[in-house]
mmCIF file of C-alpha atoms in Angstrom:
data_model
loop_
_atom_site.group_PDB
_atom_site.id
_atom_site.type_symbol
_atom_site.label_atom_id
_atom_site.label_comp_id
_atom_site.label_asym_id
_atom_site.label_seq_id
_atom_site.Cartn_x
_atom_site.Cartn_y
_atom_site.Cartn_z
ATOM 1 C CA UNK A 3 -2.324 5.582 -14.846
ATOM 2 C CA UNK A 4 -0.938 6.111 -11.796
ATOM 3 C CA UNK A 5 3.237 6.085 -11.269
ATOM 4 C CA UNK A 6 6.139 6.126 -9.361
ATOM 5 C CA UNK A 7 6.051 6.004 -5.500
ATOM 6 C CA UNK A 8 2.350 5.610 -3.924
ATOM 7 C CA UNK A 9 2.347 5.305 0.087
ATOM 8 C CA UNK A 10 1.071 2.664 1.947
ATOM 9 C CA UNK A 11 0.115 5.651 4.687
ATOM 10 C CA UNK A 12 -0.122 4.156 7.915
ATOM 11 C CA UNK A 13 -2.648 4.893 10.891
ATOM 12 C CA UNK A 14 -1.458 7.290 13.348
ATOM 13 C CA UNK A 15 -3.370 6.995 16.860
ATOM 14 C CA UNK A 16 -3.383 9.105 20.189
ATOM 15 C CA UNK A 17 -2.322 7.202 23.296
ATOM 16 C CA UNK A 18 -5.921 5.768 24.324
ATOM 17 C CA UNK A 19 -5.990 3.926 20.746
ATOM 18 C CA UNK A 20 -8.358 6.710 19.240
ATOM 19 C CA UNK A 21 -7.472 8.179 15.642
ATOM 20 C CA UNK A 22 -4.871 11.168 15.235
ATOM 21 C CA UNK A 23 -6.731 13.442 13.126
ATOM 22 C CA UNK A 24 -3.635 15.747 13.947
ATOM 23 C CA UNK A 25 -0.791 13.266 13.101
ATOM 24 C CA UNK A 26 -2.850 12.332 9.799
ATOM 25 C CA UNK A 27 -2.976 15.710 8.333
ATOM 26 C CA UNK A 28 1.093 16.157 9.463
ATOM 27 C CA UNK A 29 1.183 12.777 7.074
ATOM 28 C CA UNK A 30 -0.703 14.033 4.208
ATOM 29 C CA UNK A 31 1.508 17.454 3.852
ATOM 30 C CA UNK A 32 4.530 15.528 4.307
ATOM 31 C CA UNK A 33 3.354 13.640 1.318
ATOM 32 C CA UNK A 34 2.227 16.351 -0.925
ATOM 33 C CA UNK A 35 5.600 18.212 -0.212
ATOM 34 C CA UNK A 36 7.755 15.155 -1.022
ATOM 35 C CA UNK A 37 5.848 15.060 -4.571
ATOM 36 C CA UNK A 38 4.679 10.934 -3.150
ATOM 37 C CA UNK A 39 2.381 10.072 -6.230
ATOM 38 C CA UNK A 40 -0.966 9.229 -4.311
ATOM 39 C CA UNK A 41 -2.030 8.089 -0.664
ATOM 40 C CA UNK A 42 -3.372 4.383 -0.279
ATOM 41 C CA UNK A 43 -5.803 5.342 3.151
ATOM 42 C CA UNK A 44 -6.518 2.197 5.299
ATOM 43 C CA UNK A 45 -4.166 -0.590 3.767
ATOM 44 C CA UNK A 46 -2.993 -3.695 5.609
ATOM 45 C CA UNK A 47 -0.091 -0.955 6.659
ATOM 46 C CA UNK A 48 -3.046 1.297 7.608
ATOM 47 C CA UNK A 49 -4.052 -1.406 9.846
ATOM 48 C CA UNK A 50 -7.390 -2.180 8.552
ATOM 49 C CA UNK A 51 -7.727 -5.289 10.235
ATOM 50 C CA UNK A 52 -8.239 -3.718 13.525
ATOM 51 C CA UNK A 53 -10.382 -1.265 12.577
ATOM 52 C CA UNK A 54 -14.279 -1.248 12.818
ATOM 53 C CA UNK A 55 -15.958 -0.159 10.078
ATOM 54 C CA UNK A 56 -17.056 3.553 11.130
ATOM 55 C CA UNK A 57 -13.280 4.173 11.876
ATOM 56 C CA UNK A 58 -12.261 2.589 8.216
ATOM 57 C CA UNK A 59 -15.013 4.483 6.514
ATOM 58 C CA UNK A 60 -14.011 8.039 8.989
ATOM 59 C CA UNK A 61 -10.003 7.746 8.211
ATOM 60 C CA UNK A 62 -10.529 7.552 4.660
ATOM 61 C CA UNK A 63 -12.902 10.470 4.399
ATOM 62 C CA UNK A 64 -11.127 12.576 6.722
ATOM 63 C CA UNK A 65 -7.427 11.659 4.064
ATOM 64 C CA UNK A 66 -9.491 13.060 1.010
ATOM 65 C CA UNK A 67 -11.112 16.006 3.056
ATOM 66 C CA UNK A 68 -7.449 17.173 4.350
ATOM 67 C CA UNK A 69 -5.520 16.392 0.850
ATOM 68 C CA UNK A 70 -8.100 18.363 -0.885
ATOM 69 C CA UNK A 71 -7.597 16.855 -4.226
ATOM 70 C CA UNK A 72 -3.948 17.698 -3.889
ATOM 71 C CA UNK A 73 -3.131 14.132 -4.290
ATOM 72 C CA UNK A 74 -4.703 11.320 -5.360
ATOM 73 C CA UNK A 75 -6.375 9.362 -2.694
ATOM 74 C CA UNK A 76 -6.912 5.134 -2.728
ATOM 75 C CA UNK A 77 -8.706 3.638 -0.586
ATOM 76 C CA UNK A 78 -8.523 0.117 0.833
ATOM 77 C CA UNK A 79 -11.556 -1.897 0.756
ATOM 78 C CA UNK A 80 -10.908 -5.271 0.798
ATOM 79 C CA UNK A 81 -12.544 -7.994 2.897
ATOM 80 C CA UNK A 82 -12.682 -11.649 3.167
ATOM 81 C CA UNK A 83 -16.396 -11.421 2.663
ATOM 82 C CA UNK A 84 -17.712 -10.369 -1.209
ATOM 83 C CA UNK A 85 -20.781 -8.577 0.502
ATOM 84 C CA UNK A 86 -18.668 -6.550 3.058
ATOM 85 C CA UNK A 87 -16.379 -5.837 0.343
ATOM 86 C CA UNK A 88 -18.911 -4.415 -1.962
ATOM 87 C CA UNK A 89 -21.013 -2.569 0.673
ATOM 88 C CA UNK A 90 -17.502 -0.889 1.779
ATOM 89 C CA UNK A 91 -16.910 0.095 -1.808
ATOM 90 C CA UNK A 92 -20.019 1.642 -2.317
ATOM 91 C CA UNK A 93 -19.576 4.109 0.601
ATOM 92 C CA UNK A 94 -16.864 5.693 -1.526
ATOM 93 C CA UNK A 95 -18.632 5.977 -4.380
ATOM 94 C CA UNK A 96 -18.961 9.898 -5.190
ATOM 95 C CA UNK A 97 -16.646 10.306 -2.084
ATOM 96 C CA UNK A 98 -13.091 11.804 -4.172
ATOM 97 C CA UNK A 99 -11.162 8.924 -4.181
ATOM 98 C CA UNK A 100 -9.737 7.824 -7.233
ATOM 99 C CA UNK A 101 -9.408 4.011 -6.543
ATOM 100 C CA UNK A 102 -10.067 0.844 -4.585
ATOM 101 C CA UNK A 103 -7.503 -1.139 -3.601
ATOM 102 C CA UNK A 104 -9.220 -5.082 -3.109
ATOM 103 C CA UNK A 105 -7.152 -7.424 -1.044
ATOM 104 C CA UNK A 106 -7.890 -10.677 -2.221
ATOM 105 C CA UNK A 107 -9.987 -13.171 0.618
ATOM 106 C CA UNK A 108 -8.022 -13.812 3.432
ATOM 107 C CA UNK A 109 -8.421 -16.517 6.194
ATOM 108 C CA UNK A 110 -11.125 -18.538 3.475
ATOM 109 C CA UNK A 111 -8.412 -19.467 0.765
ATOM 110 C CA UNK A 112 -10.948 -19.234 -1.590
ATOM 111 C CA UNK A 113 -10.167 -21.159 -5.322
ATOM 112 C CA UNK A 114 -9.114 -19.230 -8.389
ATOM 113 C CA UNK A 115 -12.797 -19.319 -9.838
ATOM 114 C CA UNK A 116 -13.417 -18.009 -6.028
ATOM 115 C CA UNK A 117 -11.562 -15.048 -6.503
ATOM 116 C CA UNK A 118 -12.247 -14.414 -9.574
ATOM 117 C CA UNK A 119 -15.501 -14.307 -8.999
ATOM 118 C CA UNK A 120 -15.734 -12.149 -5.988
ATOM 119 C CA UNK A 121 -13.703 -9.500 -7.758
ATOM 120 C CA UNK A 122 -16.378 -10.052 -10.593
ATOM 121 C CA UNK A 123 -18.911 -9.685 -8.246
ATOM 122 C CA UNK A 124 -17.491 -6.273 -6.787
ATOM 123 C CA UNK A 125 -16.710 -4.851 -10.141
ATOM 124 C CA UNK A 126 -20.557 -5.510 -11.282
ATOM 125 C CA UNK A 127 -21.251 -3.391 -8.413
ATOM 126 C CA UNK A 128 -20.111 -0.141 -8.201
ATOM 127 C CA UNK A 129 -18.031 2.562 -10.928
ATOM 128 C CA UNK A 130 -15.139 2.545 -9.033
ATOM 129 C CA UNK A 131 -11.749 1.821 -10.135
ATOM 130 C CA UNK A 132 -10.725 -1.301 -8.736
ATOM 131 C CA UNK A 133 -7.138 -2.082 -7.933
ATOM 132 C CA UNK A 134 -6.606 -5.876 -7.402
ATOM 133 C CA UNK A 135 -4.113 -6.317 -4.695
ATOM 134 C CA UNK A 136 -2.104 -9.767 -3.990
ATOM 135 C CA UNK A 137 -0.366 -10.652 -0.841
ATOM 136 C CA UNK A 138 -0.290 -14.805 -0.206
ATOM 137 C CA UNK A 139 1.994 -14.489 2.431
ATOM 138 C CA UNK A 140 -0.665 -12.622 4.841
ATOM 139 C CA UNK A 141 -3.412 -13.218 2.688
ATOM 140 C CA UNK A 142 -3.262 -17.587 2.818
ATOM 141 C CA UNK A 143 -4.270 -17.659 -1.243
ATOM 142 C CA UNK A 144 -2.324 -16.310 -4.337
ATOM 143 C CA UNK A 145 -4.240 -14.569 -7.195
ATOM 144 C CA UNK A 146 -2.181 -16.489 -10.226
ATOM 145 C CA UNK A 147 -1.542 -14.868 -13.332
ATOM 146 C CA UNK A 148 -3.890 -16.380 -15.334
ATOM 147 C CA UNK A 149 -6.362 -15.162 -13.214
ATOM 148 C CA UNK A 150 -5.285 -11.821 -12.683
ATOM 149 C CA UNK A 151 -5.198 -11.769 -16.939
ATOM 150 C CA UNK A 152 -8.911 -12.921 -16.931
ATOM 151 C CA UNK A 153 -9.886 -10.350 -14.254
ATOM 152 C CA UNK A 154 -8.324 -7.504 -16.727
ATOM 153 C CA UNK A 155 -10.783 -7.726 -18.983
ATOM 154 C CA UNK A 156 -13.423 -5.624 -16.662
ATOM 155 C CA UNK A 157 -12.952 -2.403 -17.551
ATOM 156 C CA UNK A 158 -12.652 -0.761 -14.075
ATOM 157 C CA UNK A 159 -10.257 -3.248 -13.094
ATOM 158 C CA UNK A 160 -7.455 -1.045 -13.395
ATOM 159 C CA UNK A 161 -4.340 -2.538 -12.060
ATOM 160 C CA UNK A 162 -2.414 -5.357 -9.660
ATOM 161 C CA UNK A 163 -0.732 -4.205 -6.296
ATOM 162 C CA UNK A 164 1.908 -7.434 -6.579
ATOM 163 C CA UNK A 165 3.267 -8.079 -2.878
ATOM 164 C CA UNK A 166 4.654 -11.450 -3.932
ATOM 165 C CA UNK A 167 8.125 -10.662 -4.833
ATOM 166 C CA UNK A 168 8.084 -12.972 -7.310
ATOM 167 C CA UNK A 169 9.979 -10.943 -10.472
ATOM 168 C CA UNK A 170 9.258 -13.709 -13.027
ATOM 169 C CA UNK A 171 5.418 -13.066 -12.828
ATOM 170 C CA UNK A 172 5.726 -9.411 -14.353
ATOM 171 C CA UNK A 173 6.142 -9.648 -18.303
ATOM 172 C CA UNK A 174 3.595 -12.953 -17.633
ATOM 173 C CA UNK A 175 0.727 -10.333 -16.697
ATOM 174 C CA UNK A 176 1.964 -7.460 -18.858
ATOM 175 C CA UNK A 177 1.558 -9.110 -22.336
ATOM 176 C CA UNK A 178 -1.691 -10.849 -21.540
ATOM 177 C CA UNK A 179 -4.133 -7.601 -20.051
ATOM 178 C CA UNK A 180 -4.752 -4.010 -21.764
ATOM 179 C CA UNK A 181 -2.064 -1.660 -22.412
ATOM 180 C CA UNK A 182 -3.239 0.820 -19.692
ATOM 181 C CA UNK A 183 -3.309 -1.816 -16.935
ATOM 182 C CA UNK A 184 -1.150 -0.562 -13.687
ATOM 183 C CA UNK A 185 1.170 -3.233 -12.359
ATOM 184 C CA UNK A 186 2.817 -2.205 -9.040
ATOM 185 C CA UNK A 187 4.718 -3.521 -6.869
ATOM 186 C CA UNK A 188 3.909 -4.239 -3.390
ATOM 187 C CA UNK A 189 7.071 -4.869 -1.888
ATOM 188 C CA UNK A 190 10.113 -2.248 -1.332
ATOM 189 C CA UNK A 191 12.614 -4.676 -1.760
ATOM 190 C CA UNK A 192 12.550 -5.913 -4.722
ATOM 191 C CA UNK A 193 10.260 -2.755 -5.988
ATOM 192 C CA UNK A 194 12.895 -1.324 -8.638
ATOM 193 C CA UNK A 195 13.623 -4.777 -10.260
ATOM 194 C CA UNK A 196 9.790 -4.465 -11.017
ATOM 195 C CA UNK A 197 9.945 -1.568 -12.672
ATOM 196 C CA UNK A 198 12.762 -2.254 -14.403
ATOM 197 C CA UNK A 199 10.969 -5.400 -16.011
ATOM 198 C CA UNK A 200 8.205 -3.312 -16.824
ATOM 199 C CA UNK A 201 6.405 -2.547 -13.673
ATOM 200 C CA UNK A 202 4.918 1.362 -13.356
ATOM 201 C CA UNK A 203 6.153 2.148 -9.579
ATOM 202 C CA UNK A 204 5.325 0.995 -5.920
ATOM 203 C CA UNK A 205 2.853 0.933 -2.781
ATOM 204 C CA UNK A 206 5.394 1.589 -0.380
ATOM 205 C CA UNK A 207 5.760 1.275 3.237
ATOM 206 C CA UNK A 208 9.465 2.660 3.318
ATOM 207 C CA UNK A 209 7.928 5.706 1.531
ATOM 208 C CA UNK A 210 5.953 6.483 5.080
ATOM 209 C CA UNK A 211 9.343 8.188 6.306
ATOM 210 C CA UNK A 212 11.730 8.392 3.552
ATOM 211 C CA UNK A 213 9.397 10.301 0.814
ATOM 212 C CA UNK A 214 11.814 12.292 -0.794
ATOM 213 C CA UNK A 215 14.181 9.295 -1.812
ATOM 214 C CA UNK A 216 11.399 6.883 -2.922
ATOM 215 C CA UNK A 217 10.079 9.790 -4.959
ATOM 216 C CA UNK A 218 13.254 10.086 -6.518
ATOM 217 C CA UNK A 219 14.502 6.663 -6.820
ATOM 218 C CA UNK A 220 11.290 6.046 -8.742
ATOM 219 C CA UNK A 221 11.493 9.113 -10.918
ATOM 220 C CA UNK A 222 14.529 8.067 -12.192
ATOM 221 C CA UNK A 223 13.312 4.854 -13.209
ATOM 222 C CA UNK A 224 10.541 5.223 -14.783
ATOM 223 C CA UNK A 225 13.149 7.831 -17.078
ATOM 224 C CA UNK A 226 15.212 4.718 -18.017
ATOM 225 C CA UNK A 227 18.066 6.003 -15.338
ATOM 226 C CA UNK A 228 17.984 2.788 -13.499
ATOM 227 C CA UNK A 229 22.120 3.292 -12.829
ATOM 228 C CA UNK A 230 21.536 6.369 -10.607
ATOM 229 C CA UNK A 231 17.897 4.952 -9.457
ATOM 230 C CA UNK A 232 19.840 1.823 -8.402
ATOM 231 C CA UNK A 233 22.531 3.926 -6.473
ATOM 232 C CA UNK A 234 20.089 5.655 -4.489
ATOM 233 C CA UNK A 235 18.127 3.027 -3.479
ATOM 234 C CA UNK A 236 20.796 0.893 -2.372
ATOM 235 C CA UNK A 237 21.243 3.266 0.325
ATOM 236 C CA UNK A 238 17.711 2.563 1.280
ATOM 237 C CA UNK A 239 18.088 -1.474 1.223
ATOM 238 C CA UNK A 240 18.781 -1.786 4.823
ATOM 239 C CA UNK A 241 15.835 0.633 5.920
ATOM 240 C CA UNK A 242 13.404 -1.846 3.402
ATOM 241 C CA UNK A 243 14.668 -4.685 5.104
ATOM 242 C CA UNK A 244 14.836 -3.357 8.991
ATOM 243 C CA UNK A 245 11.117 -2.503 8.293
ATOM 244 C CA UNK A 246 10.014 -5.847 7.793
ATOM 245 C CA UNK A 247 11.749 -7.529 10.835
ATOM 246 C CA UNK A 248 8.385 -7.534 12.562
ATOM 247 C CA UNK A 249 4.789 -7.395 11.620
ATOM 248 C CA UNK A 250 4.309 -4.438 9.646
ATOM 249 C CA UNK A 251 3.205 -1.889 10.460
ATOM 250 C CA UNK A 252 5.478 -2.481 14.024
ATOM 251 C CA UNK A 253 8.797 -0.771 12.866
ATOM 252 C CA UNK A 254 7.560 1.936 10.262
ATOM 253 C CA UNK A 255 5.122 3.181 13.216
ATOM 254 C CA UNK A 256 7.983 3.168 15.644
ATOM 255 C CA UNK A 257 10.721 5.042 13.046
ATOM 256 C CA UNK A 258 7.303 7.902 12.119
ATOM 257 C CA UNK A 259 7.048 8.789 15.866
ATOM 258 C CA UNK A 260 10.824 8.290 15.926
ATOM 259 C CA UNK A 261 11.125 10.978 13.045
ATOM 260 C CA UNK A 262 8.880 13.343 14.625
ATOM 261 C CA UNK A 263 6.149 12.599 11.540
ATOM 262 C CA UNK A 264 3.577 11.513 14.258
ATOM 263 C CA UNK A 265 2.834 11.972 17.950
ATOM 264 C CA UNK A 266 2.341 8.442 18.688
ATOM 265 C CA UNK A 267 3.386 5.133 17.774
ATOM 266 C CA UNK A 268 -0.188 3.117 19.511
ATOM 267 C CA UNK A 269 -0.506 0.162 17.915
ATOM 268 C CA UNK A 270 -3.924 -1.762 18.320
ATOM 269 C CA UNK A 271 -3.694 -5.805 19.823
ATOM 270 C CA UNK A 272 -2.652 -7.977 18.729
ATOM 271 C CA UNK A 273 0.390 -6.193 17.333
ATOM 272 C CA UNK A 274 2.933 -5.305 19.847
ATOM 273 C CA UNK A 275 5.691 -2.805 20.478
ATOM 274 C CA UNK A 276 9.064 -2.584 18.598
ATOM 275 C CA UNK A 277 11.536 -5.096 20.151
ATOM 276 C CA UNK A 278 14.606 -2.946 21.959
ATOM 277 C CA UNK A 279 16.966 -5.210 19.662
ATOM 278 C CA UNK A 280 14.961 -3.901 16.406
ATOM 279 C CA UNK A 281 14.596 -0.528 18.158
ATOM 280 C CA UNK A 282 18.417 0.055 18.055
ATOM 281 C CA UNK A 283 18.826 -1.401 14.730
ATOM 282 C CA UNK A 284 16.471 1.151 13.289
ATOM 283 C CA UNK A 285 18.094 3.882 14.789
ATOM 284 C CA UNK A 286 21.164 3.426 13.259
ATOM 285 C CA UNK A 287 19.967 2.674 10.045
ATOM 286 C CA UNK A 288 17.778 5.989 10.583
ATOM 287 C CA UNK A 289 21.084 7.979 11.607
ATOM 288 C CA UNK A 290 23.039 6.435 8.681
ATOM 289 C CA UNK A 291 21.142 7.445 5.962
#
């Protein structure tokens, strides 16, 4: 079971658009040496959306070749299409990854018995470990509880990456699946209240820059010290919010190159450039803590 503070890595690229194979591998030791517990590769913060299959496939194989089984690798698969999402998966089959991580359907707002069954249908199809992920607000359709508890039942469904911020949906799923069944959260904000209501740690995008202190803050927590945990990571609220003030990955791009952790902050269309407004913001956030 995997714990603590897991990175939503993002997708550093070169001017022309082209993948940073330099800026990745920068990434990847920054993580190792910050003790982050594993590396999701090609998330919705790795921008997978604007990525064409060779590239998703090439970024993810080049993360496991540079981390060298010095941290755990995850790698994102999802699609809106079952067939896509299973032919993806099987291209990491016997690659080094650990996991999956399987976004549910976006854009078709598929039913419950819809999602259900295309996670059925990608679990039936491969070994891998598959990591159910739930995010309605980019997504367009929630994965509910009860479906999440019937979905538990496969044996390489593993865990839930919960990006719904909704705290009262926790001990629902915990006393319904298996006792070895991952719950994280998906959202920095409200990412320690998770744990603290049983949750086992966080995919984070505020971990991109601020590894240390997420590794830390979750450490703590998953200890019982929530007082000190808590202390620490209130210093980090305004950094979880500031990152989220437009489209991620926007700002955590921007505050990487800003950092020095990447050459570049490219962005593909249609996601823009950090607003100058935001822009300041960050930096004095940055500078604060």
């Amino acid at each position: 079971m995997l714990k603590g503070s897991i990175v939503a890595l993002i997708t550093p690229m070169d001017l022309k658009g082209n993948i940073c194979k330099k800026s990745l591998k920068n990434l990847i030791e920054y993580h190792i040496s910050n003790n982050t517990t594993a590396i999701v590769s090609v998330g919705t913060t790795g921008e997978s959306a604007t990525l064409n299959t060779n590239e998703h496939i090439k970024i993810i194989k080049y993360t496991v070749e540079i981390a060298n089984q010095r941290i755990p690798i995850i790698a994102g698969t999802g699609s809106n299409s079952t067939l896509e999402s299973i032919n993806l998966t099987k291209k990491f089959e016997n690659s080094g990854i650990i996991a999956c991580l399987s976004v549910t359907p976006y854009y078709n707002r598929p039913t419950q018995e819809g999602l259900y069954q295309h996670f059925k249908a990608i679990t039936e199809n491969t070994n891998l470990p598959q990591i159910l992920y739930n995010v309605p607000i980019r997504t367009g359709c929630d994965l509910l509880p009860k479906t999440i508890i019937r979905l538990s039942k496969f044996q390489n469904i593993i865990g839930l990456k919960d990006a719904t911020g909704d705290l009262t949906r926790v001990q629902k799923i915990l006393s319904k699946v298996k006792k070895n069944f991952m719950l994280i959260s998906g959202d920095d904000l409200t990412a320690l209240d998770f744990v603290k209501l049983g949750g086992h740690g966080v995919i984070s995008v505020t971990a991109n820059i601020a590894a240390k202190k997420m590794s830390k803050i979750y450490q703590l927590a998953l200890k019982g010290n929530f007082k000190k945990a808590y202390k620490k990571n209130k210093k980090l609220k305004k950094l979880h919010k500031i990152l989220f003030s437009e489209t991620n990955p926007i700002p955590i791009k921007w505050a990487a190159k800003y950092l020095k952790l990447i050459s570049n902050n490219t962005l593909r269309l249609p996601l823009t450039k950090l607003t100058k407004k935001n822009k300041l913001k960050l930096i004095s956030i940055l500078k604060t803590i």
